[in-house]
Amino acid sequence: MPFSDLFNSENIQRNRGHFASLVRIANADGKISEQEQNFLDKLSVALQISKEEYDDILKDPNKHPINAPYLYTERLEALYKLSRLVHRDHQLGDLQEHLLVKFALALGFTPSNVNYIVNKALKLVDKEVDEETFIYEMKNMYK
């Protein structure tokens, strides 16, 4: 296996893990709403999840490892990517913030300030800032 394939394989596994985690979150209340299903459909394409993998993950998301970000910067990077995906899908309407709150809580942001964090994240994404600016602004939002 070429050295470059090692990193590609690692990214594929990480994407599967992230996707499985999001499926678990969407299904936390025992059902996946139509809007959540539509979002997951689009997310699977963005993460390059094949139809077979998609079906497998939806059937049993618990058999895939959780790749929860440990470092705060990694959580912000994941929040940036999710915020862009959620924001890009304007069909979600009011659900975009609710869905992002669920995802942000799963990323490890605290319930006491998650609404503020999500609101700030969506405002920054609406301004089309790049990832570096997003992370800087999020780290310094209380200053």
mmCIF file of N, CA and C in Angstrom:
data_model
loop_
_atom_site.group_PDB
_atom_site.id
_atom_site.type_symbol
_atom_site.label_atom_id
_atom_site.label_comp_id
_atom_site.label_asym_id
_atom_site.label_seq_id
_atom_site.Cartn_x
_atom_site.Cartn_y
_atom_site.Cartn_z
ATOM 1 N N MET A 1 0.849 -1.178 0.000
ATOM 2 C CA MET A 1 0.000 0.000 0.000
ATOM 3 C C MET A 1 0.893 1.239 0.000
ATOM 4 N N PRO A 2 0.680 2.141 -0.955
ATOM 5 C CA PRO A 2 1.453 3.379 -0.968
ATOM 6 C C PRO A 2 1.196 4.207 0.291
ATOM 7 N N PHE A 3 2.205 4.990 0.645
ATOM 8 C CA PHE A 3 2.131 5.812 1.845
ATOM 9 C C PHE A 3 0.934 6.764 1.798
ATOM 10 N N SER A 4 0.649 7.348 0.628
ATOM 11 C CA SER A 4 -0.472 8.292 0.506
ATOM 12 C C SER A 4 -1.814 7.611 0.767
ATOM 13 N N ASP A 5 -1.929 6.331 0.434
ATOM 14 C CA ASP A 5 -3.175 5.595 0.675
ATOM 15 C C ASP A 5 -3.463 5.440 2.164
ATOM 16 N N LEU A 6 -2.402 5.437 2.966
ATOM 17 C CA LEU A 6 -2.568 5.323 4.413
ATOM 18 C C LEU A 6 -3.392 6.497 4.936
ATOM 19 N N PHE A 7 -3.078 7.711 4.489
ATOM 20 C CA PHE A 7 -3.810 8.896 4.941
ATOM 21 C C PHE A 7 -5.208 8.933 4.356
ATOM 22 N N ASN A 8 -5.346 8.523 3.099
ATOM 23 C CA ASN A 8 -6.660 8.477 2.478
ATOM 24 C C ASN A 8 -7.560 7.501 3.225
ATOM 25 N N SER A 9 -7.017 6.346 3.568
ATOM 26 C CA SER A 9 -7.772 5.341 4.314
ATOM 27 C C SER A 9 -8.167 5.871 5.690
ATOM 28 N N GLU A 10 -7.260 6.590 6.316
ATOM 29 C CA GLU A 10 -7.541 7.162 7.637
ATOM 30 C C GLU A 10 -8.670 8.191 7.542
ATOM 31 N N ASN A 11 -8.659 9.027 6.497
ATOM 32 C CA ASN A 11 -9.729 10.020 6.309
ATOM 33 C C ASN A 11 -11.063 9.344 6.050
ATOM 34 N N ILE A 12 -11.053 8.281 5.272
ATOM 35 C CA ILE A 12 -12.290 7.558 4.984
ATOM 36 C C ILE A 12 -12.871 6.983 6.271
ATOM 37 N N GLN A 13 -12.012 6.374 7.085
ATOM 38 C CA GLN A 13 -12.470 5.803 8.362
ATOM 39 C C GLN A 13 -13.001 6.893 9.283
ATOM 40 N N ARG A 14 -12.309 8.025 9.327
ATOM 41 C CA ARG A 14 -12.748 9.133 10.181
ATOM 42 C C ARG A 14 -14.099 9.660 9.710
ATOM 43 N N ASN A 15 -14.266 9.795 8.373
ATOM 44 C CA ASN A 15 -15.544 10.264 7.839
ATOM 45 C C ASN A 15 -16.673 9.307 8.189
ATOM 46 N N ARG A 16 -16.416 8.013 8.084
ATOM 47 C CA ARG A 16 -17.436 7.020 8.461
ATOM 48 C C ARG A 16 -17.796 7.166 9.934
ATOM 49 N N GLY A 17 -16.778 7.322 10.766
ATOM 50 C CA GLY A 17 -17.022 7.479 12.200
ATOM 51 C C GLY A 17 -17.818 8.726 12.512
ATOM 52 N N HIS A 18 -17.470 9.841 11.862
ATOM 53 C CA HIS A 18 -18.215 11.091 12.064
ATOM 54 C C HIS A 18 -19.662 10.926 11.609
ATOM 55 N N PHE A 19 -19.823 10.306 10.458
ATOM 56 C CA PHE A 19 -21.171 10.117 9.925
ATOM 57 C C PHE A 19 -21.992 9.227 10.860
ATOM 58 N N ALA A 20 -21.394 8.136 11.329
ATOM 59 C CA ALA A 20 -22.100 7.230 12.245
ATOM 60 C C ALA A 20 -22.482 7.964 13.533
ATOM 61 N N SER A 21 -21.600 8.823 14.012
ATOM 62 C CA SER A 21 -21.902 9.599 15.220
ATOM 63 C C SER A 21 -23.093 10.518 14.981
ATOM 64 N N LEU A 22 -23.143 11.145 13.822
ATOM 65 C CA LEU A 22 -24.245 12.047 13.508
ATOM 66 C C LEU A 22 -25.551 11.281 13.324
ATOM 67 N N VAL A 23 -25.465 10.077 12.785
ATOM 68 C CA VAL A 23 -26.668 9.240 12.668
ATOM 69 C C VAL A 23 -27.185 8.899 14.068
ATOM 70 N N ARG A 24 -26.277 8.560 14.984
ATOM 71 C CA ARG A 24 -26.681 8.269 16.369
ATOM 72 C C ARG A 24 -27.368 9.473 17.005
ATOM 73 N N ILE A 25 -26.816 10.645 16.758
ATOM 74 C CA ILE A 25 -27.393 11.870 17.330
ATOM 75 C C ILE A 25 -28.783 12.117 16.745
ATOM 76 N N ALA A 26 -28.892 12.002 15.428
ATOM 77 C CA ALA A 26 -30.190 12.227 14.774
ATOM 78 C C ALA A 26 -31.224 11.215 15.251
ATOM 79 N N ASN A 27 -30.777 10.031 15.611
ATOM 80 C CA ASN A 27 -31.678 8.955 16.027
ATOM 81 C C ASN A 27 -31.822 8.872 17.547
ATOM 82 N N ALA A 28 -31.289 9.843 18.257
ATOM 83 C CA ALA A 28 -31.294 9.801 19.727
ATOM 84 C C ALA A 28 -32.703 9.747 20.311
ATOM 85 N N ASP A 29 -33.653 10.349 19.633
ATOM 86 C CA ASP A 29 -35.038 10.349 20.126
ATOM 87 C C ASP A 29 -35.832 9.154 19.594
ATOM 88 N N GLY A 30 -35.142 8.200 18.969
ATOM 89 C CA GLY A 30 -35.788 6.983 18.500
ATOM 90 C C GLY A 30 -36.261 7.011 17.063
ATOM 91 N N LYS A 31 -36.163 8.172 16.434
ATOM 92 C CA LYS A 31 -36.554 8.257 15.032
ATOM 93 C C LYS A 31 -35.759 9.369 14.352
ATOM 94 N N ILE A 32 -35.586 9.209 13.058
ATOM 95 C CA ILE A 32 -34.915 10.232 12.261
ATOM 96 C C ILE A 32 -35.995 10.937 11.454
ATOM 97 N N SER A 33 -36.117 12.245 11.666
ATOM 98 C CA SER A 33 -37.147 13.018 10.961
ATOM 99 C C SER A 33 -36.804 13.092 9.472
ATOM 100 N N GLU A 34 -37.783 13.473 8.686
ATOM 101 C CA GLU A 34 -37.575 13.604 7.239
ATOM 102 C C GLU A 34 -36.492 14.636 6.947
ATOM 103 N N GLN A 35 -36.504 15.745 7.689
ATOM 104 C CA GLN A 35 -35.498 16.790 7.478
ATOM 105 C C GLN A 35 -34.104 16.291 7.862
ATOM 106 N N GLU A 36 -34.024 15.550 8.968
ATOM 107 C CA GLU A 36 -32.743 14.988 9.366
ATOM 108 C C GLU A 36 -32.271 13.977 8.334
ATOM 109 N N GLN A 37 -33.192 13.181 7.814
ATOM 110 C CA GLN A 37 -32.854 12.191 6.784
ATOM 111 C C GLN A 37 -32.306 12.884 5.537
ATOM 112 N N ASN A 38 -32.949 13.952 5.112
ATOM 113 C CA ASN A 38 -32.469 14.708 3.953
ATOM 114 C C ASN A 38 -31.073 15.263 4.203
ATOM 115 N N PHE A 39 -30.852 15.769 5.407
ATOM 116 C CA PHE A 39 -29.536 16.296 5.751
ATOM 117 C C PHE A 39 -28.493 15.175 5.733
ATOM 118 N N LEU A 40 -28.824 14.035 6.303
ATOM 119 C CA LEU A 40 -27.890 12.902 6.310
ATOM 120 C C LEU A 40 -27.591 12.430 4.895
ATOM 121 N N ASP A 41 -28.583 12.447 4.030
ATOM 122 C CA ASP A 41 -28.366 12.073 2.630
ATOM 123 C C ASP A 41 -27.308 12.972 1.998
ATOM 124 N N LYS A 42 -27.457 14.273 2.193
ATOM 125 C CA LYS A 42 -26.511 15.233 1.618
ATOM 126 C C LYS A 42 -25.147 15.139 2.283
ATOM 127 N N LEU A 43 -25.143 14.910 3.576
ATOM 128 C CA LEU A 43 -23.886 14.783 4.303
ATOM 129 C C LEU A 43 -23.104 13.564 3.832
ATOM 130 N N SER A 44 -23.796 12.478 3.564
ATOM 131 C CA SER A 44 -23.103 11.270 3.105
ATOM 132 C C SER A 44 -22.388 11.525 1.780
ATOM 133 N N VAL A 45 -22.979 12.325 0.915
ATOM 134 C CA VAL A 45 -22.338 12.672 -0.354
ATOM 135 C C VAL A 45 -21.107 13.539 -0.085
ATOM 136 N N ALA A 46 -21.256 14.537 0.791
ATOM 137 C CA ALA A 46 -20.137 15.428 1.113
ATOM 138 C C ALA A 46 -18.970 14.672 1.745
ATOM 139 N N LEU A 47 -19.268 13.637 2.524
ATOM 140 C CA LEU A 47 -18.225 12.847 3.193
ATOM 141 C C LEU A 47 -17.771 11.658 2.348
ATOM 142 N N GLN A 48 -18.292 11.554 1.151
ATOM 143 C CA GLN A 48 -17.935 10.479 0.221
ATOM 144 C C GLN A 48 -18.227 9.097 0.801
ATOM 145 N N ILE A 49 -19.403 8.978 1.401
ATOM 146 C CA ILE A 49 -19.871 7.702 1.942
ATOM 147 C C ILE A 49 -20.644 6.994 0.822
ATOM 148 N N SER A 50 -20.245 5.771 0.503
ATOM 149 C CA SER A 50 -20.933 5.034 -0.568
ATOM 150 C C SER A 50 -22.343 4.648 -0.119
ATOM 151 N N LYS A 51 -23.175 4.292 -1.080
ATOM 152 C CA LYS A 51 -24.555 3.879 -0.789
ATOM 153 C C LYS A 51 -24.570 2.675 0.139
ATOM 154 N N GLU A 52 -23.674 1.712 -0.086
ATOM 155 C CA GLU A 52 -23.602 0.514 0.753
ATOM 156 C C GLU A 52 -23.195 0.864 2.182
ATOM 157 N N GLU A 53 -22.186 1.736 2.314
ATOM 158 C CA GLU A 53 -21.751 2.167 3.641
ATOM 159 C C GLU A 53 -22.856 2.953 4.343
ATOM 160 N N TYR A 54 -23.522 3.802 3.575
ATOM 161 C CA TYR A 54 -24.620 4.615 4.093
ATOM 162 C C TYR A 54 -25.707 3.720 4.694
ATOM 163 N N ASP A 55 -26.131 2.729 3.913
ATOM 164 C CA ASP A 55 -27.168 1.807 4.385
ATOM 165 C C ASP A 55 -26.708 1.030 5.614
ATOM 166 N N ASP A 56 -25.444 0.607 5.598
ATOM 167 C CA ASP A 56 -24.871 -0.146 6.711
ATOM 168 C C ASP A 56 -24.831 0.705 7.987
ATOM 169 N N ILE A 57 -24.419 1.950 7.842
ATOM 170 C CA ILE A 57 -24.330 2.849 9.005
ATOM 171 C C ILE A 57 -25.718 3.168 9.540
ATOM 172 N N LEU A 58 -26.676 3.418 8.648
ATOM 173 C CA LEU A 58 -28.037 3.700 9.109
ATOM 174 C C LEU A 58 -28.633 2.504 9.837
ATOM 175 N N LYS A 59 -28.316 1.312 9.365
ATOM 176 C CA LYS A 59 -28.847 0.098 9.986
ATOM 177 C C LYS A 59 -28.286 -0.085 11.398
ATOM 178 N N ASP A 60 -26.973 0.153 11.567
ATOM 179 C CA ASP A 60 -26.351 -0.044 12.873
ATOM 180 C C ASP A 60 -25.182 0.921 13.059
ATOM 181 N N PRO A 61 -25.466 2.175 13.434
ATOM 182 C CA PRO A 61 -24.389 3.156 13.590
ATOM 183 C C PRO A 61 -23.443 2.834 14.748
ATOM 184 N N ASN A 62 -23.893 1.994 15.685
ATOM 185 C CA ASN A 62 -23.068 1.695 16.852
ATOM 186 C C ASN A 62 -21.882 0.784 16.552
ATOM 187 N N LYS A 63 -21.881 0.142 15.396
ATOM 188 C CA LYS A 63 -20.762 -0.744 15.094
ATOM 189 C C LYS A 63 -19.579 0.010 14.481
ATOM 190 N N HIS A 64 -19.719 1.303 14.326
ATOM 191 C CA HIS A 64 -18.635 2.130 13.802
ATOM 192 C C HIS A 64 -18.040 2.943 14.952
ATOM 193 N N PRO A 65 -16.723 3.074 14.979
ATOM 194 C CA PRO A 65 -16.077 3.778 16.095
ATOM 195 C C PRO A 65 -16.421 5.264 16.110
ATOM 196 N N ILE A 66 -16.517 5.800 17.317
ATOM 197 C CA ILE A 66 -16.747 7.234 17.488
ATOM 198 C C ILE A 66 -15.399 7.929 17.420
ATOM 199 N N ASN A 67 -15.332 8.968 16.635
ATOM 200 C CA ASN A 67 -14.102 9.750 16.505
ATOM 201 C C ASN A 67 -14.339 11.143 17.082
ATOM 202 N N ALA A 68 -14.694 11.187 18.328
ATOM 203 C CA ALA A 68 -14.989 12.477 18.959
ATOM 204 C C ALA A 68 -13.704 13.292 19.082
ATOM 205 N N PRO A 69 -13.745 14.552 18.663
ATOM 206 C CA PRO A 69 -12.566 15.403 18.793
ATOM 207 C C PRO A 69 -12.238 15.646 20.260
ATOM 208 N N TYR A 70 -10.974 15.553 20.592
ATOM 209 C CA TYR A 70 -10.544 15.725 21.968
ATOM 210 C C TYR A 70 -10.162 17.180 22.250
ATOM 211 N N LEU A 71 -9.392 17.755 21.368
ATOM 212 C CA LEU A 71 -8.910 19.115 21.567
ATOM 213 C C LEU A 71 -9.976 20.133 21.166
ATOM 214 N N TYR A 72 -9.972 21.272 21.831
ATOM 215 C CA TYR A 72 -10.945 22.328 21.556
ATOM 216 C C TYR A 72 -10.867 22.776 20.098
ATOM 217 N N THR A 73 -9.653 22.917 19.577
ATOM 218 C CA THR A 73 -9.478 23.332 18.185
ATOM 219 C C THR A 73 -10.088 22.305 17.230
ATOM 220 N N GLU A 74 -9.937 21.027 17.545
ATOM 221 C CA GLU A 74 -10.537 19.980 16.708
ATOM 222 C C GLU A 74 -12.062 20.055 16.752
ATOM 223 N N ARG A 75 -12.609 20.372 17.920
ATOM 224 C CA ARG A 75 -14.063 20.531 18.021
ATOM 225 C C ARG A 75 -14.532 21.716 17.186
ATOM 226 N N LEU A 76 -13.748 22.802 17.211
ATOM 227 C CA LEU A 76 -14.106 23.976 16.410
ATOM 228 C C LEU A 76 -14.008 23.672 14.913
ATOM 229 N N GLU A 77 -13.010 22.894 14.517
ATOM 230 C CA GLU A 77 -12.881 22.505 13.104
ATOM 231 C C GLU A 77 -14.100 21.687 12.677
ATOM 232 N N ALA A 78 -14.502 20.753 13.519
ATOM 233 C CA ALA A 78 -15.678 19.931 13.212
ATOM 234 C C ALA A 78 -16.940 20.797 13.184
ATOM 235 N N LEU A 79 -17.062 21.728 14.128
ATOM 236 C CA LEU A 79 -18.215 22.628 14.158
ATOM 237 C C LEU A 79 -18.260 23.491 12.902
ATOM 238 N N TYR A 80 -17.112 23.939 12.447
ATOM 239 C CA TYR A 80 -17.048 24.745 11.222
ATOM 240 C C TYR A 80 -17.591 23.948 10.035
ATOM 241 N N LYS A 81 -17.131 22.728 9.891
ATOM 242 C CA LYS A 81 -17.563 21.894 8.769
ATOM 243 C C LYS A 81 -19.060 21.592 8.855
ATOM 244 N N LEU A 82 -19.520 21.246 10.041
ATOM 245 C CA LEU A 82 -20.948 20.965 10.214
ATOM 246 C C LEU A 82 -21.798 22.215 10.005
ATOM 247 N N SER A 83 -21.328 23.338 10.499
ATOM 248 C CA SER A 83 -22.063 24.598 10.333
ATOM 249 C C SER A 83 -22.206 24.941 8.861
ATOM 250 N N ARG A 84 -21.145 24.752 8.104
ATOM 251 C CA ARG A 84 -21.205 25.030 6.661
ATOM 252 C C ARG A 84 -22.189 24.096 5.972
ATOM 253 N N LEU A 85 -22.163 22.815 6.347
ATOM 254 C CA LEU A 85 -23.091 21.861 5.741
ATOM 255 C C LEU A 85 -24.538 22.187 6.090
ATOM 256 N N VAL A 86 -24.785 22.478 7.356
ATOM 257 C CA VAL A 86 -26.150 22.797 7.802
ATOM 258 C C VAL A 86 -26.615 24.106 7.173
ATOM 259 N N HIS A 87 -25.739 25.088 7.136
ATOM 260 C CA HIS A 87 -26.100 26.400 6.604
ATOM 261 C C HIS A 87 -26.339 26.340 5.099
ATOM 262 N N ARG A 88 -25.587 25.524 4.413
ATOM 263 C CA ARG A 88 -25.722 25.398 2.957
ATOM 264 C C ARG A 88 -27.089 24.829 2.583
ATOM 265 N N ASP A 89 -27.637 24.007 3.464
ATOM 266 C CA ASP A 89 -28.916 23.362 3.189
ATOM 267 C C ASP A 89 -30.051 24.229 3.725
ATOM 268 N N HIS A 90 -30.471 25.203 2.954
ATOM 269 C CA HIS A 90 -31.490 26.142 3.417
ATOM 270 C C HIS A 90 -32.870 25.516 3.564
ATOM 271 N N GLN A 91 -33.029 24.280 3.134
ATOM 272 C CA GLN A 91 -34.309 23.592 3.296
ATOM 273 C C GLN A 91 -34.594 23.287 4.758
ATOM 274 N N LEU A 92 -33.575 23.318 5.591
ATOM 275 C CA LEU A 92 -33.769 22.986 6.998
ATOM 276 C C LEU A 92 -34.510 24.077 7.757
ATOM 277 N N GLY A 93 -34.448 25.302 7.293
ATOM 278 C CA GLY A 93 -35.156 26.403 7.947
ATOM 279 C C GLY A 93 -34.778 26.526 9.413
ATOM 280 N N ASP A 94 -35.795 26.582 10.276
ATOM 281 C CA ASP A 94 -35.558 26.735 11.713
ATOM 282 C C ASP A 94 -34.861 25.517 12.308
ATOM 283 N N LEU A 95 -34.961 24.400 11.635
ATOM 284 C CA LEU A 95 -34.347 23.179 12.146
ATOM 285 C C LEU A 95 -32.828 23.221 12.095
ATOM 286 N N GLN A 96 -32.248 24.104 11.248
ATOM 287 C CA GLN A 96 -30.798 24.122 11.122
ATOM 288 C C GLN A 96 -30.130 24.423 12.459
ATOM 289 N N GLU A 97 -30.669 25.363 13.200
ATOM 290 C CA GLU A 97 -30.074 25.692 14.494
ATOM 291 C C GLU A 97 -30.287 24.554 15.492
ATOM 292 N N HIS A 98 -31.477 23.974 15.511
ATOM 293 C CA HIS A 98 -31.771 22.859 16.417
ATOM 294 C C HIS A 98 -30.847 21.672 16.137
ATOM 295 N N LEU A 99 -30.677 21.351 14.864
ATOM 296 C CA LEU A 99 -29.831 20.234 14.462
ATOM 297 C C LEU A 99 -28.378 20.514 14.835
ATOM 298 N N LEU A 100 -27.925 21.715 14.608
ATOM 299 C CA LEU A 100 -26.543 22.070 14.928
ATOM 300 C C LEU A 100 -26.305 22.063 16.437
ATOM 301 N N VAL A 101 -27.302 22.432 17.225
ATOM 302 C CA VAL A 101 -27.176 22.359 18.688
ATOM 303 C C VAL A 101 -26.959 20.906 19.113
ATOM 304 N N LYS A 102 -27.744 19.991 18.537
ATOM 305 C CA LYS A 102 -27.578 18.571 18.858
ATOM 306 C C LYS A 102 -26.163 18.097 18.514
ATOM 307 N N PHE A 103 -25.672 18.492 17.339
ATOM 308 C CA PHE A 103 -24.344 18.090 16.910
ATOM 309 C C PHE A 103 -23.259 18.719 17.793
ATOM 310 N N ALA A 104 -23.438 19.992 18.139
ATOM 311 C CA ALA A 104 -22.456 20.688 18.969
ATOM 312 C C ALA A 104 -22.358 20.052 20.361
ATOM 313 N N LEU A 105 -23.492 19.670 20.909
ATOM 314 C CA LEU A 105 -23.473 18.982 22.209
ATOM 315 C C LEU A 105 -22.708 17.666 22.097
ATOM 316 N N ALA A 106 -22.909 16.958 21.006
ATOM 317 C CA ALA A 106 -22.205 15.695 20.802
ATOM 318 C C ALA A 106 -20.709 15.918 20.607
ATOM 319 N N LEU A 107 -20.331 17.081 20.091
ATOM 320 C CA LEU A 107 -18.914 17.395 19.925
ATOM 321 C C LEU A 107 -18.243 17.735 21.251
ATOM 322 N N GLY A 108 -19.049 17.970 22.280
ATOM 323 C CA GLY A 108 -18.478 18.245 23.593
ATOM 324 C C GLY A 108 -18.640 19.664 24.081
ATOM 325 N N PHE A 109 -19.383 20.481 23.360
ATOM 326 C CA PHE A 109 -19.646 21.834 23.848
ATOM 327 C C PHE A 109 -20.671 21.739 24.976
ATOM 328 N N THR A 110 -20.551 22.615 25.954
ATOM 329 C CA THR A 110 -21.376 22.504 27.148
ATOM 330 C C THR A 110 -22.795 23.036 26.922
ATOM 331 N N PRO A 111 -23.771 22.401 27.561
ATOM 332 C CA PRO A 111 -25.164 22.836 27.405
ATOM 333 C C PRO A 111 -25.398 24.280 27.825
ATOM 334 N N SER A 112 -24.614 24.782 28.767
ATOM 335 C CA SER A 112 -24.858 26.129 29.270
ATOM 336 C C SER A 112 -24.581 27.218 28.236
ATOM 337 N N ASN A 113 -23.694 26.949 27.264
ATOM 338 C CA ASN A 113 -23.409 27.988 26.280
ATOM 339 C C ASN A 113 -23.523 27.510 24.826
ATOM 340 N N VAL A 114 -24.080 26.327 24.622
ATOM 341 C CA VAL A 114 -24.136 25.769 23.270
ATOM 342 C C VAL A 114 -24.979 26.622 22.329
ATOM 343 N N ASN A 115 -26.061 27.216 22.802
ATOM 344 C CA ASN A 115 -26.891 28.051 21.934
ATOM 345 C C ASN A 115 -26.126 29.284 21.455
ATOM 346 N N TYR A 116 -25.361 29.876 22.340
ATOM 347 C CA TYR A 116 -24.538 31.039 21.978
ATOM 348 C C TYR A 116 -23.479 30.627 20.951
ATOM 349 N N ILE A 117 -22.837 29.498 21.182
ATOM 350 C CA ILE A 117 -21.792 28.999 20.281
ATOM 351 C C ILE A 117 -22.374 28.727 18.889
ATOM 352 N N VAL A 118 -23.503 28.063 18.834
ATOM 353 C CA VAL A 118 -24.138 27.741 17.550
ATOM 354 C C VAL A 118 -24.576 29.019 16.834
ATOM 355 N N ASN A 119 -25.156 29.948 17.564
ATOM 356 C CA ASN A 119 -25.574 31.213 16.971
ATOM 357 C C ASN A 119 -24.379 31.936 16.356
ATOM 358 N N LYS A 120 -23.283 31.996 17.093
ATOM 359 C CA LYS A 120 -22.055 32.637 16.607
ATOM 360 C C LYS A 120 -21.514 31.895 15.384
ATOM 361 N N ALA A 121 -21.509 30.568 15.443
ATOM 362 C CA ALA A 121 -20.999 29.762 14.331
ATOM 363 C C ALA A 121 -21.809 30.023 13.055
ATOM 364 N N LEU A 122 -23.122 30.049 13.175
ATOM 365 C CA LEU A 122 -23.965 30.279 12.000
ATOM 366 C C LEU A 122 -23.781 31.696 11.444
ATOM 367 N N LYS A 123 -23.578 32.678 12.316
ATOM 368 C CA LYS A 123 -23.326 34.045 11.846
ATOM 369 C C LYS A 123 -22.014 34.122 11.072
ATOM 370 N N LEU A 124 -20.986 33.440 11.588
ATOM 371 C CA LEU A 124 -19.697 33.451 10.907
ATOM 372 C C LEU A 124 -19.767 32.736 9.563
ATOM 373 N N VAL A 125 -20.460 31.622 9.526
ATOM 374 C CA VAL A 125 -20.607 30.881 8.274
ATOM 375 C C VAL A 125 -21.435 31.693 7.273
ATOM 376 N N ASP A 126 -22.417 32.411 7.767
ATOM 377 C CA ASP A 126 -23.220 33.270 6.903
ATOM 378 C C ASP A 126 -22.360 34.356 6.261
ATOM 379 N N LYS A 127 -21.332 34.797 6.976
ATOM 380 C CA LYS A 127 -20.402 35.799 6.447
ATOM 381 C C LYS A 127 -19.348 35.166 5.525
ATOM 382 N N GLU A 128 -19.407 33.833 5.404
ATOM 383 C CA GLU A 128 -18.502 33.072 4.540
ATOM 384 C C GLU A 128 -17.029 33.237 4.925
ATOM 385 N N VAL A 129 -16.763 33.227 6.240
ATOM 386 C CA VAL A 129 -15.376 33.296 6.692
ATOM 387 C C VAL A 129 -14.690 31.950 6.434
ATOM 388 N N ASP A 130 -13.373 31.978 6.312
ATOM 389 C CA ASP A 130 -12.641 30.731 6.133
ATOM 390 C C ASP A 130 -12.462 30.040 7.481
ATOM 391 N N GLU A 131 -11.955 28.817 7.449
ATOM 392 C CA GLU A 131 -11.846 28.026 8.667
ATOM 393 C C GLU A 131 -10.927 28.675 9.708
ATOM 394 N N GLU A 132 -9.833 29.245 9.258
ATOM 395 C CA GLU A 132 -8.883 29.884 10.175
ATOM 396 C C GLU A 132 -9.540 31.056 10.909
ATOM 397 N N THR A 133 -10.265 31.891 10.182
ATOM 398 C CA THR A 133 -10.962 33.026 10.784
ATOM 399 C C THR A 133 -12.051 32.536 11.729
ATOM 400 N N PHE A 134 -12.778 31.513 11.302
ATOM 401 C CA PHE A 134 -13.828 30.931 12.134
ATOM 402 C C PHE A 134 -13.260 30.500 13.485
ATOM 403 N N ILE A 135 -12.172 29.747 13.457
ATOM 404 C CA ILE A 135 -11.573 29.239 14.698
ATOM 405 C C ILE A 135 -11.081 30.397 15.564
ATOM 406 N N TYR A 136 -10.439 31.392 14.956
ATOM 407 C CA TYR A 136 -9.959 32.550 15.705
ATOM 408 C C TYR A 136 -11.130 33.278 16.377
ATOM 409 N N GLU A 137 -12.179 33.542 15.605
ATOM 410 C CA GLU A 137 -13.339 34.259 16.143
ATOM 411 C C GLU A 137 -14.036 33.468 17.247
ATOM 412 N N MET A 138 -14.143 32.163 17.072
ATOM 413 C CA MET A 138 -14.797 31.331 18.084
ATOM 414 C C MET A 138 -13.967 31.277 19.371
ATOM 415 N N LYS A 139 -12.660 31.205 19.234
ATOM 416 C CA LYS A 139 -11.795 31.165 20.415
ATOM 417 C C LYS A 139 -11.813 32.496 21.167
ATOM 418 N N ASN A 140 -12.082 33.569 20.453
ATOM 419 C CA ASN A 140 -12.016 34.898 21.054
ATOM 420 C C ASN A 140 -13.381 35.574 21.192
ATOM 421 N N MET A 141 -14.454 34.790 21.147
ATOM 422 C CA MET A 141 -15.788 35.398 21.168
ATOM 423 C C MET A 141 -16.160 35.991 22.522
ATOM 424 N N TYR A 142 -15.483 35.629 23.567
ATOM 425 C CA TYR A 142 -15.820 36.162 24.890
ATOM 426 C C TYR A 142 -14.942 37.346 25.284
ATOM 427 N N LYS A 143 -14.028 37.726 24.425
ATOM 428 C CA LYS A 143 -13.082 38.817 24.769
ATOM 429 C C LYS A 143 -13.623 40.152 24.362
#
